[in-house]
Amino acid sequence: MSADTWLLDRGYRRLLRPVLFRSGGGDPEQVHDATLAALHRVGENRAARGALAALLARHRDPVRVAGVDFPGRVGVAAGLDKNGLGLRAWGALGFGFAELGTVTSQGQPGNAQPRLFRLPEHRAIVNRMGFNNAGAAALAARLAAADVVRGNRAVGIPLGVSLGKTKTTPLAEATADYLASFRLLAGYADYVAVNVSSPNTPGLRSLQDAAALRELVGTLVDEARRRDPDRPVPVFVKLAPDLSDDALEELLDVCTDAGAAGLVATNTTLSRDAVAGHRHAAEAGGLSGSPLAARARAVVAFLTARTTLPVMGVGGILTADDGRAMLDAGAVLLQVYSGYIYRGPALVAELNRLRPADRPSTTTRG
């Protein structure tokens, strides 16, 4: 760890994080909302953005994946910024891209509170947010107001958008629901991620069944090609860590045949083996953070051994060693969420210094 990164790490963990974790009466969601509001203010201040970027965005490693030029390999995972409040700040904080959302075609409040729980002893989080967001039209309006157009880097970094199903939409109408969001947002997104793996919307994971996923991904890919035959927006598919190897292999075939540009592995897990006995272990929802690391890496390694599709690795990345292991498993991009909560900007600074081992160029085909 470099001297400046060490200072960032020490300052965040010893000074800022304790204050944040006590704020809002200890309610993680209140802290999350307040932090996003602060990031929005920072993002609107050009001088503040410049100062942060000079400190935090110096060591990014550019890479081209699925036809998109990423200035760095480390991105904001879906869920951290559902409504795009921090879209101007993420690049200044050292990230090479940000995946906004998950967004649904209709705005919705999400599940009942409380729905976000910290497990500090395990450096983990349990959430059952339920895709709380303002809706696809609201996100499209925010991106338009920021002069974002696909590929123009108006906010300095590429933006992905994670799409989910509106809770009240019947599963039989899921494809139409995703398509409505896609049509509103595809013109702003450098890539689109199809979230069919959150455990917090009833029935959503059934969309990982082969027939349902084939219809959904095929429809979105066809729409992308119709909108821009020469340069269709890349469609990634986000998979759950709780799938068996047989299921992963089947879904990999479906994604390839349907024309997906890549994969995101993984979402949160329903497993509680690593946190058994913790007071929040029995809370419903998905578990993220350090306990997910080994399984997420295993899924990434399984997928990359069987495909040339690029894979974004996400899950349990809290140290440079975690990031290195994920790159060694075959990931070409990294995403963080829980790790950023526990480690702050120092984590991104550490990860930006990593360089993957030489790999066949097909893994980043574009």
mmCIF file of C-alpha atoms in Angstrom:
data_model
loop_
_atom_site.group_PDB
_atom_site.id
_atom_site.type_symbol
_atom_site.label_atom_id
_atom_site.label_comp_id
_atom_site.label_asym_id
_atom_site.label_seq_id
_atom_site.Cartn_x
_atom_site.Cartn_y
_atom_site.Cartn_z
ATOM 1 C CA MET A 1 0.000 0.000 0.000
ATOM 2 C CA SER A 2 1.420 3.376 -1.015
ATOM 3 C CA ALA A 3 1.841 6.151 1.558
ATOM 4 C CA ASP A 4 -1.025 8.233 0.211
ATOM 5 C CA THR A 5 -3.330 5.226 0.076
ATOM 6 C CA TRP A 6 -2.339 4.302 3.635
ATOM 7 C CA LEU A 7 -3.316 7.788 4.797
ATOM 8 C CA LEU A 8 -6.650 7.541 2.974
ATOM 9 C CA ASP A 9 -7.314 4.164 4.511
ATOM 10 C CA ARG A 10 -6.377 5.216 8.026
ATOM 11 C CA GLY A 11 -8.356 8.440 7.821
ATOM 12 C CA TYR A 12 -11.490 6.740 6.568
ATOM 13 C CA ARG A 13 -11.456 3.739 8.896
ATOM 14 C CA ARG A 14 -10.401 5.571 12.066
ATOM 15 C CA LEU A 15 -12.111 8.921 11.603
ATOM 16 C CA LEU A 16 -14.861 9.065 8.989
ATOM 17 C CA ARG A 17 -16.325 5.567 9.081
ATOM 18 C CA PRO A 18 -17.047 5.554 12.834
ATOM 19 C CA VAL A 19 -18.923 8.842 12.436
ATOM 20 C CA LEU A 20 -20.876 7.555 9.453
ATOM 21 C CA PHE A 21 -21.781 4.283 11.154
ATOM 22 C CA ARG A 22 -23.153 6.157 14.177
ATOM 23 C CA SER A 23 -25.064 8.728 12.118
ATOM 24 C CA GLY A 24 -28.799 8.571 11.625
ATOM 25 C CA GLY A 25 -29.212 6.659 14.846
ATOM 26 C CA GLY A 26 -27.162 3.863 13.311
ATOM 27 C CA ASP A 27 -29.607 3.415 10.405
ATOM 28 C CA PRO A 28 -27.468 2.452 7.372
ATOM 29 C CA GLU A 29 -30.087 3.612 4.875
ATOM 30 C CA GLN A 30 -30.178 7.142 6.310
ATOM 31 C CA VAL A 31 -26.394 7.313 6.048
ATOM 32 C CA HIS A 32 -26.528 5.984 2.498
ATOM 33 C CA ASP A 33 -29.035 8.640 1.433
ATOM 34 C CA ALA A 34 -27.110 11.433 3.141
ATOM 35 C CA THR A 35 -23.852 10.329 1.541
ATOM 36 C CA LEU A 36 -25.407 10.288 -1.922
ATOM 37 C CA ALA A 37 -26.769 13.784 -1.343
ATOM 38 C CA ALA A 38 -23.273 14.939 -0.386
ATOM 39 C CA LEU A 39 -21.788 13.271 -3.464
ATOM 40 C CA HIS A 40 -24.342 15.067 -5.598
ATOM 41 C CA ARG A 41 -23.168 18.391 -4.194
ATOM 42 C CA VAL A 42 -19.528 17.476 -4.745
ATOM 43 C CA GLY A 43 -20.294 16.401 -8.282
ATOM 44 C CA GLU A 44 -21.806 19.765 -9.098
ATOM 45 C CA ASN A 45 -18.655 21.590 -7.942
ATOM 46 C CA ARG A 46 -15.993 21.572 -10.658
ATOM 47 C CA ALA A 47 -13.166 22.593 -8.319
ATOM 48 C CA ALA A 48 -14.036 19.842 -5.847
ATOM 49 C CA ARG A 49 -14.170 17.285 -8.645
ATOM 50 C CA GLY A 50 -10.786 18.357 -9.910
ATOM 51 C CA ALA A 51 -9.157 18.174 -6.492
ATOM 52 C CA LEU A 52 -10.557 14.716 -5.828
ATOM 53 C CA ALA A 53 -9.551 13.423 -9.244
ATOM 54 C CA ALA A 54 -5.988 14.672 -8.784
ATOM 55 C CA LEU A 55 -5.757 12.609 -5.607
ATOM 56 C CA LEU A 56 -7.829 9.538 -6.416
ATOM 57 C CA ALA A 57 -7.909 8.959 -10.194
ATOM 58 C CA ARG A 58 -4.199 8.919 -10.990
ATOM 59 C CA HIS A 59 -3.493 5.226 -11.405
ATOM 60 C CA ARG A 60 -6.432 3.916 -13.408
ATOM 61 C CA ASP A 61 -5.746 1.232 -16.004
ATOM 62 C CA PRO A 62 -7.650 1.852 -19.258
ATOM 63 C CA VAL A 63 -9.237 -1.128 -20.972
ATOM 64 C CA ARG A 64 -11.619 -1.728 -23.855
ATOM 65 C CA VAL A 65 -14.426 -4.166 -23.075
ATOM 66 C CA ALA A 66 -17.384 -5.013 -25.314
ATOM 67 C CA GLY A 67 -16.573 -2.029 -27.501
ATOM 68 C CA VAL A 68 -16.553 0.414 -24.571
ATOM 69 C CA ASP A 69 -13.416 2.319 -23.560
ATOM 70 C CA PHE A 70 -13.166 2.292 -19.775
ATOM 71 C CA PRO A 71 -10.565 4.688 -18.266
ATOM 72 C CA GLY A 72 -10.229 2.283 -15.332
ATOM 73 C CA ARG A 73 -11.156 -1.271 -14.413
ATOM 74 C CA VAL A 74 -12.880 -0.465 -11.106
ATOM 75 C CA GLY A 75 -16.538 0.512 -11.166
ATOM 76 C CA VAL A 76 -19.461 1.333 -8.916
ATOM 77 C CA ALA A 77 -21.716 -1.721 -8.580
ATOM 78 C CA ALA A 78 -25.459 -1.452 -9.107
ATOM 79 C CA GLY A 79 -27.403 -0.554 -5.998
ATOM 80 C CA LEU A 80 -25.046 2.097 -4.709
ATOM 81 C CA ASP A 81 -26.516 4.881 -6.846
ATOM 82 C CA LYS A 82 -29.959 3.840 -8.070
ATOM 83 C CA ASN A 83 -31.101 7.261 -9.278
ATOM 84 C CA GLY A 84 -27.848 8.708 -10.592
ATOM 85 C CA LEU A 85 -27.389 11.291 -7.847
ATOM 86 C CA GLY A 86 -23.618 10.895 -7.779
ATOM 87 C CA LEU A 87 -23.055 10.468 -11.496
ATOM 88 C CA ARG A 88 -20.713 13.475 -11.761
ATOM 89 C CA ALA A 89 -18.720 12.495 -8.653
ATOM 90 C CA TRP A 90 -17.852 8.838 -9.245
ATOM 91 C CA GLY A 91 -15.103 9.479 -11.769
ATOM 92 C CA ALA A 92 -13.466 12.044 -9.487
ATOM 93 C CA LEU A 93 -13.457 9.436 -6.717
ATOM 94 C CA GLY A 94 -11.277 7.195 -8.870
ATOM 95 C CA PHE A 95 -13.862 4.933 -10.444
ATOM 96 C CA GLY A 96 -13.519 4.016 -14.103
ATOM 97 C CA PHE A 97 -17.243 3.516 -14.618
ATOM 98 C CA ALA A 98 -20.503 3.460 -12.688
ATOM 99 C CA GLU A 99 -23.483 1.148 -13.033
ATOM 100 C CA LEU A 100 -26.587 3.109 -12.078
ATOM 101 C CA GLY A 101 -29.760 1.444 -10.829
ATOM 102 C CA THR A 102 -31.152 -1.066 -10.501
ATOM 103 C CA VAL A 103 -33.983 0.905 -12.102
ATOM 104 C CA THR A 104 -37.479 -0.294 -12.979
ATOM 105 C CA SER A 105 -39.924 0.922 -15.608
ATOM 106 C CA GLN A 106 -42.132 2.426 -12.907
ATOM 107 C CA GLY A 107 -40.922 4.187 -9.791
ATOM 108 C CA GLN A 108 -41.461 2.181 -6.617
ATOM 109 C CA PRO A 109 -40.738 2.550 -2.901
ATOM 110 C CA GLY A 110 -39.146 -0.863 -2.430
ATOM 111 C CA ASN A 111 -39.635 -3.131 0.539
ATOM 112 C CA ALA A 112 -40.624 -2.050 4.040
ATOM 113 C CA GLN A 113 -37.974 -0.545 6.299
ATOM 114 C CA PRO A 114 -35.685 -1.432 7.943
ATOM 115 C CA ARG A 115 -34.164 -3.211 4.953
ATOM 116 C CA LEU A 116 -30.422 -2.593 5.164
ATOM 117 C CA PHE A 117 -28.196 -4.125 7.847
ATOM 118 C CA ARG A 118 -24.478 -3.937 8.539
ATOM 119 C CA LEU A 119 -22.499 -6.925 9.859
ATOM 120 C CA PRO A 120 -19.195 -5.192 10.708
ATOM 121 C CA GLU A 121 -17.612 -8.237 12.306
ATOM 122 C CA HIS A 122 -17.848 -9.952 8.940
ATOM 123 C CA ARG A 123 -17.401 -6.842 6.769
ATOM 124 C CA ALA A 124 -20.738 -7.689 5.248
ATOM 125 C CA ILE A 125 -24.148 -6.213 4.483
ATOM 126 C CA VAL A 126 -27.615 -7.742 4.238
ATOM 127 C CA ASN A 127 -30.131 -5.854 2.143
ATOM 128 C CA ARG A 128 -33.692 -6.391 1.013
ATOM 129 C CA MET A 129 -34.172 -3.002 -0.610
ATOM 130 C CA GLY A 130 -36.471 -4.275 -3.349
ATOM 131 C CA PHE A 131 -35.398 -1.984 -6.207
ATOM 132 C CA ASN A 132 -36.462 1.257 -4.544
ATOM 133 C CA ASN A 133 -35.988 3.864 -7.273
ATOM 134 C CA ALA A 134 -37.650 6.803 -8.995
ATOM 135 C CA GLY A 135 -38.211 4.903 -12.236
ATOM 136 C CA ALA A 136 -36.649 4.735 -15.682
ATOM 137 C CA ALA A 137 -38.181 7.992 -16.921
ATOM 138 C CA ALA A 138 -36.788 9.918 -13.946
ATOM 139 C CA LEU A 139 -33.297 8.494 -14.477
ATOM 140 C CA ALA A 140 -33.502 9.281 -18.191
ATOM 141 C CA ALA A 141 -34.426 12.876 -17.355
ATOM 142 C CA ARG A 142 -31.488 13.201 -14.942
ATOM 143 C CA LEU A 143 -29.062 11.855 -17.540
ATOM 144 C CA ALA A 144 -30.464 14.156 -20.207
ATOM 145 C CA ALA A 145 -30.091 17.149 -17.885
ATOM 146 C CA ALA A 146 -26.429 16.183 -17.373
ATOM 147 C CA ASP A 147 -25.948 16.136 -21.172
ATOM 148 C CA VAL A 148 -25.206 12.428 -21.071
ATOM 149 C CA VAL A 149 -25.420 10.683 -24.423
ATOM 150 C CA ARG A 150 -24.102 7.208 -24.977
ATOM 151 C CA GLY A 151 -20.370 7.443 -25.590
ATOM 152 C CA ASN A 152 -19.929 11.170 -24.969
ATOM 153 C CA ARG A 153 -18.358 10.941 -21.470
ATOM 154 C CA ALA A 154 -20.232 14.028 -20.280
ATOM 155 C CA VAL A 155 -19.545 12.925 -16.694
ATOM 156 C CA GLY A 156 -16.017 11.703 -17.382
ATOM 157 C CA ILE A 157 -16.631 7.957 -17.232
ATOM 158 C CA PRO A 158 -18.840 5.399 -18.982
ATOM 159 C CA LEU A 159 -22.212 4.761 -17.387
ATOM 160 C CA GLY A 160 -23.964 1.431 -17.251
ATOM 161 C CA VAL A 161 -27.602 1.084 -16.298
ATOM 162 C CA SER A 162 -28.932 -1.947 -14.426
ATOM 163 C CA LEU A 163 -32.506 -2.861 -15.327
ATOM 164 C CA GLY A 164 -34.902 -4.796 -13.091
ATOM 165 C CA LYS A 165 -38.545 -5.816 -13.076
ATOM 166 C CA THR A 166 -41.202 -3.622 -11.502
ATOM 167 C CA LYS A 167 -42.525 -5.524 -8.499
ATOM 168 C CA THR A 168 -46.180 -5.264 -9.549
ATOM 169 C CA THR A 169 -45.512 -6.502 -13.083
ATOM 170 C CA PRO A 170 -46.527 -10.157 -13.510
ATOM 171 C CA LEU A 171 -43.678 -12.456 -14.458
ATOM 172 C CA ALA A 172 -45.458 -13.250 -17.723
ATOM 173 C CA GLU A 173 -45.063 -9.572 -18.674
ATOM 174 C CA ALA A 174 -41.485 -9.190 -17.467
ATOM 175 C CA THR A 175 -39.921 -8.892 -20.914
ATOM 176 C CA ALA A 176 -42.205 -5.995 -21.842
ATOM 177 C CA ASP A 177 -41.376 -4.310 -18.522
ATOM 178 C CA TYR A 178 -37.616 -4.522 -19.085
ATOM 179 C CA LEU A 179 -38.078 -3.422 -22.686
ATOM 180 C CA ALA A 180 -39.934 -0.280 -21.595
ATOM 181 C CA SER A 181 -36.996 0.702 -19.372
ATOM 182 C CA PHE A 182 -34.495 -0.206 -22.065
ATOM 183 C CA ARG A 183 -36.178 2.059 -24.611
ATOM 184 C CA LEU A 184 -36.061 4.984 -22.197
ATOM 185 C CA LEU A 185 -32.432 4.544 -21.187
ATOM 186 C CA ALA A 186 -30.476 2.842 -23.984
ATOM 187 C CA GLY A 187 -29.598 6.160 -25.598
ATOM 188 C CA TYR A 188 -27.768 7.260 -22.447
ATOM 189 C CA ALA A 189 -26.092 4.013 -21.355
ATOM 190 C CA ASP A 190 -22.682 2.772 -22.470
ATOM 191 C CA TYR A 191 -23.918 -0.679 -21.517
ATOM 192 C CA VAL A 192 -27.069 -2.161 -20.013
ATOM 193 C CA ALA A 193 -27.044 -4.839 -17.319
ATOM 194 C CA VAL A 194 -30.062 -7.139 -17.025
ATOM 195 C CA ASN A 195 -30.647 -7.874 -13.348
ATOM 196 C CA VAL A 196 -32.489 -11.180 -13.072
ATOM 197 C CA SER A 197 -30.663 -12.281 -9.940
ATOM 198 C CA SER A 198 -31.710 -10.045 -7.042
ATOM 199 C CA PRO A 199 -33.316 -12.094 -4.254
ATOM 200 C CA ASN A 200 -35.458 -9.154 -3.125
ATOM 201 C CA THR A 201 -38.189 -9.037 -5.780
ATOM 202 C CA PRO A 202 -40.551 -12.018 -5.574
ATOM 203 C CA GLY A 203 -40.050 -14.435 -8.451
ATOM 204 C CA LEU A 204 -37.296 -12.407 -10.114
ATOM 205 C CA ARG A 205 -34.716 -15.172 -10.000
ATOM 206 C CA SER A 206 -37.058 -17.422 -11.970
ATOM 207 C CA LEU A 207 -36.142 -15.218 -14.939
ATOM 208 C CA GLN A 208 -32.798 -17.058 -14.853
ATOM 209 C CA ASP A 209 -34.646 -20.127 -16.137
ATOM 210 C CA ALA A 210 -33.364 -20.833 -19.627
ATOM 211 C CA ALA A 211 -36.549 -20.156 -21.591
ATOM 212 C CA ALA A 212 -37.384 -16.945 -19.732
ATOM 213 C CA LEU A 213 -33.841 -15.608 -19.997
ATOM 214 C CA ARG A 214 -33.616 -16.467 -23.690
ATOM 215 C CA GLU A 215 -36.754 -14.447 -24.413
ATOM 216 C CA LEU A 216 -35.687 -11.504 -22.251
ATOM 217 C CA VAL A 217 -32.099 -11.172 -23.421
ATOM 218 C CA GLY A 218 -32.987 -11.894 -27.030
ATOM 219 C CA THR A 219 -35.645 -9.181 -27.021
ATOM 220 C CA LEU A 220 -33.300 -6.560 -25.565
ATOM 221 C CA VAL A 221 -30.460 -7.475 -27.908
ATOM 222 C CA ASP A 222 -32.820 -7.298 -30.897
ATOM 223 C CA GLU A 223 -33.992 -3.864 -29.742
ATOM 224 C CA ALA A 224 -30.390 -2.699 -29.332
ATOM 225 C CA ARG A 225 -29.597 -3.815 -32.877
ATOM 226 C CA ARG A 226 -32.738 -2.191 -34.240
ATOM 227 C CA ARG A 227 -31.865 1.131 -32.613
ATOM 228 C CA ASP A 228 -28.251 1.129 -33.782
ATOM 229 C CA PRO A 229 -27.349 -1.663 -36.237
ATOM 230 C CA ASP A 230 -23.727 -0.561 -36.485
ATOM 231 C CA ARG A 231 -23.044 -0.091 -32.781
ATOM 232 C CA PRO A 232 -25.732 -1.633 -30.596
ATOM 233 C CA VAL A 233 -25.525 -0.913 -26.881
ATOM 234 C CA PRO A 234 -23.894 -3.933 -25.163
ATOM 235 C CA VAL A 235 -26.254 -6.028 -23.026
ATOM 236 C CA PHE A 236 -24.739 -7.733 -19.977
ATOM 237 C CA VAL A 237 -26.530 -10.283 -17.799
ATOM 238 C CA LYS A 238 -26.084 -10.331 -14.014
ATOM 239 C CA LEU A 239 -26.188 -13.796 -12.452
ATOM 240 C CA ALA A 240 -26.752 -15.074 -8.926
ATOM 241 C CA PRO A 241 -23.984 -16.786 -6.928
ATOM 242 C CA ASP A 242 -26.389 -19.469 -5.701
ATOM 243 C CA LEU A 243 -26.766 -21.232 -9.068
ATOM 244 C CA SER A 244 -25.376 -24.724 -9.551
ATOM 245 C CA ASP A 245 -22.626 -25.360 -12.085
ATOM 246 C CA ASP A 246 -25.147 -27.054 -14.383
ATOM 247 C CA ALA A 247 -27.431 -24.020 -14.210
ATOM 248 C CA LEU A 248 -24.541 -21.643 -14.857
ATOM 249 C CA GLU A 249 -23.461 -23.642 -17.870
ATOM 250 C CA GLU A 250 -26.984 -23.653 -19.264
ATOM 251 C CA LEU A 251 -27.392 -19.918 -18.739
ATOM 252 C CA LEU A 252 -24.024 -19.277 -20.322
ATOM 253 C CA ASP A 253 -25.226 -21.047 -23.465
ATOM 254 C CA VAL A 254 -28.458 -19.022 -23.400
ATOM 255 C CA CYS A 255 -26.630 -15.707 -23.010
ATOM 256 C CA THR A 256 -24.216 -16.544 -25.814
ATOM 257 C CA ASP A 257 -26.942 -17.689 -28.185
ATOM 258 C CA ALA A 258 -29.121 -14.648 -27.390
ATOM 259 C CA GLY A 259 -26.304 -12.235 -28.210
ATOM 260 C CA ALA A 260 -25.352 -10.941 -24.758
ATOM 261 C CA ALA A 261 -22.171 -8.875 -24.804
ATOM 262 C CA GLY A 262 -20.977 -10.021 -21.402
ATOM 263 C CA LEU A 263 -21.790 -11.145 -17.882
ATOM 264 C CA VAL A 264 -21.783 -9.658 -14.386
ATOM 265 C CA ALA A 265 -20.925 -12.134 -11.636
ATOM 266 C CA THR A 266 -22.281 -12.063 -9.042
ATOM 267 C CA ASN A 267 -25.270 -10.627 -7.246
ATOM 268 C CA THR A 268 -25.838 -11.063 -3.498
ATOM 269 C CA THR A 269 -26.278 -14.491 -1.935
ATOM 270 C CA LEU A 270 -29.021 -16.119 0.126
ATOM 271 C CA SER A 271 -26.459 -18.256 1.938
ATOM 272 C CA ARG A 272 -25.767 -17.431 5.577
ATOM 273 C CA ASP A 273 -23.175 -20.098 6.349
ATOM 274 C CA ALA A 274 -20.357 -17.584 6.783
ATOM 275 C CA VAL A 275 -22.309 -15.351 9.164
ATOM 276 C CA ALA A 276 -24.229 -17.947 11.160
ATOM 277 C CA GLY A 277 -24.957 -16.741 14.678
ATOM 278 C CA HIS A 278 -24.805 -13.054 13.866
ATOM 279 C CA ARG A 279 -27.832 -11.114 15.072
ATOM 280 C CA HIS A 280 -28.665 -10.064 11.503
ATOM 281 C CA ALA A 281 -28.000 -13.453 9.919
ATOM 282 C CA ALA A 282 -31.685 -14.332 9.928
ATOM 283 C CA GLU A 283 -32.736 -11.125 8.160
ATOM 284 C CA ALA A 284 -34.284 -11.776 4.766
ATOM 285 C CA GLY A 285 -32.394 -10.445 1.773
ATOM 286 C CA GLY A 286 -29.107 -10.773 -0.034
ATOM 287 C CA LEU A 287 -25.751 -10.990 1.729
ATOM 288 C CA SER A 288 -22.796 -9.102 0.263
ATOM 289 C CA GLY A 289 -19.291 -8.276 1.357
ATOM 290 C CA SER A 290 -16.397 -10.434 2.460
ATOM 291 C CA PRO A 291 -18.412 -13.663 2.993
ATOM 292 C CA LEU A 292 -19.324 -13.621 -0.714
ATOM 293 C CA ALA A 293 -15.748 -13.360 -1.988
ATOM 294 C CA ALA A 294 -14.873 -17.016 -2.463
ATOM 295 C CA ARG A 295 -18.131 -17.944 -4.176
ATOM 296 C CA ALA A 296 -18.109 -14.902 -6.448
ATOM 297 C CA ARG A 297 -14.572 -15.717 -7.574
ATOM 298 C CA ALA A 298 -15.512 -19.343 -8.137
ATOM 299 C CA VAL A 299 -18.423 -18.334 -10.363
ATOM 300 C CA VAL A 300 -16.225 -15.928 -12.330
ATOM 301 C CA ALA A 301 -13.579 -18.620 -12.810
ATOM 302 C CA PHE A 302 -16.223 -21.137 -13.885
ATOM 303 C CA LEU A 303 -17.651 -18.745 -16.465
ATOM 304 C CA THR A 304 -14.388 -17.446 -17.879
ATOM 305 C CA ALA A 305 -13.099 -20.984 -18.350
ATOM 306 C CA ARG A 306 -16.064 -21.654 -20.636
ATOM 307 C CA THR A 307 -16.570 -18.454 -22.608
ATOM 308 C CA THR A 308 -14.857 -15.592 -24.358
ATOM 309 C CA LEU A 309 -17.583 -13.227 -23.170
ATOM 310 C CA PRO A 310 -16.101 -10.588 -20.847
ATOM 311 C CA VAL A 311 -17.062 -10.914 -17.186
ATOM 312 C CA MET A 312 -17.360 -8.101 -14.658
ATOM 313 C CA GLY A 313 -16.364 -9.488 -11.264
ATOM 314 C CA VAL A 314 -18.288 -8.272 -8.225
ATOM 315 C CA GLY A 315 -18.699 -9.674 -4.742
ATOM 316 C CA GLY A 316 -16.495 -9.547 -1.654
ATOM 317 C CA ILE A 317 -13.786 -7.234 -2.984
ATOM 318 C CA LEU A 318 -12.485 -5.465 0.122
ATOM 319 C CA THR A 319 -8.711 -5.514 -0.417
ATOM 320 C CA ALA A 320 -6.175 -5.364 -3.203
ATOM 321 C CA ASP A 321 -5.662 -9.105 -2.721
ATOM 322 C CA ASP A 322 -9.378 -9.667 -3.297
ATOM 323 C CA GLY A 323 -9.194 -7.627 -6.475
ATOM 324 C CA ARG A 324 -6.110 -9.475 -7.668
ATOM 325 C CA ALA A 325 -7.808 -12.808 -7.037
ATOM 326 C CA MET A 326 -10.854 -11.694 -9.019
ATOM 327 C CA LEU A 327 -8.692 -10.597 -11.942
ATOM 328 C CA ASP A 328 -6.790 -13.885 -11.731
ATOM 329 C CA ALA A 329 -10.136 -15.690 -11.892
ATOM 330 C CA GLY A 330 -10.661 -14.055 -15.274
ATOM 331 C CA ALA A 331 -12.643 -10.874 -14.603
ATOM 332 C CA VAL A 332 -11.760 -7.984 -16.908
ATOM 333 C CA LEU A 333 -13.581 -5.349 -14.843
ATOM 334 C CA LEU A 334 -14.232 -5.070 -11.107
ATOM 335 C CA GLN A 335 -17.223 -3.615 -9.292
ATOM 336 C CA VAL A 336 -17.458 -2.693 -5.613
ATOM 337 C CA TYR A 337 -20.257 -1.814 -3.216
ATOM 338 C CA SER A 338 -19.879 -3.278 0.270
ATOM 339 C CA GLY A 339 -16.117 -2.914 0.070
ATOM 340 C CA TYR A 340 -16.544 0.803 -0.543
ATOM 341 C CA ILE A 341 -18.760 1.091 2.531
ATOM 342 C CA TYR A 342 -16.130 -0.552 4.727
ATOM 343 C CA ARG A 343 -12.932 0.754 3.116
ATOM 344 C CA GLY A 344 -13.849 4.006 1.377
ATOM 345 C CA PRO A 345 -11.737 5.687 -1.320
ATOM 346 C CA ALA A 346 -8.559 3.836 -0.325
ATOM 347 C CA LEU A 347 -10.027 0.621 -1.698
ATOM 348 C CA VAL A 348 -10.494 2.131 -5.152
ATOM 349 C CA ALA A 349 -6.997 3.622 -5.045
ATOM 350 C CA GLU A 350 -5.554 0.183 -4.199
ATOM 351 C CA LEU A 351 -7.520 -1.588 -6.889
ATOM 352 C CA ASN A 352 -6.608 0.970 -9.544
ATOM 353 C CA ARG A 353 -2.952 0.028 -9.132
ATOM 354 C CA LEU A 354 -3.635 -3.596 -10.054
ATOM 355 C CA ARG A 355 -2.767 -4.876 -13.509
ATOM 356 C CA PRO A 356 -4.152 -8.192 -14.750
ATOM 357 C CA ALA A 357 -1.887 -10.950 -15.968
ATOM 358 C CA ASP A 358 -1.682 -11.355 -19.717
ATOM 359 C CA ARG A 359 -4.823 -12.971 -21.090
ATOM 360 C CA PRO A 360 -6.124 -13.868 -24.539
ATOM 361 C CA SER A 361 -7.494 -10.733 -26.182
ATOM 362 C CA THR A 362 -10.836 -12.459 -26.795
ATOM 363 C CA THR A 363 -11.792 -11.889 -23.169
ATOM 364 C CA THR A 364 -12.172 -8.191 -23.903
ATOM 365 C CA ARG A 365 -13.519 -8.471 -27.392
ATOM 366 C CA GLY A 366 -15.361 -5.467 -28.595
#
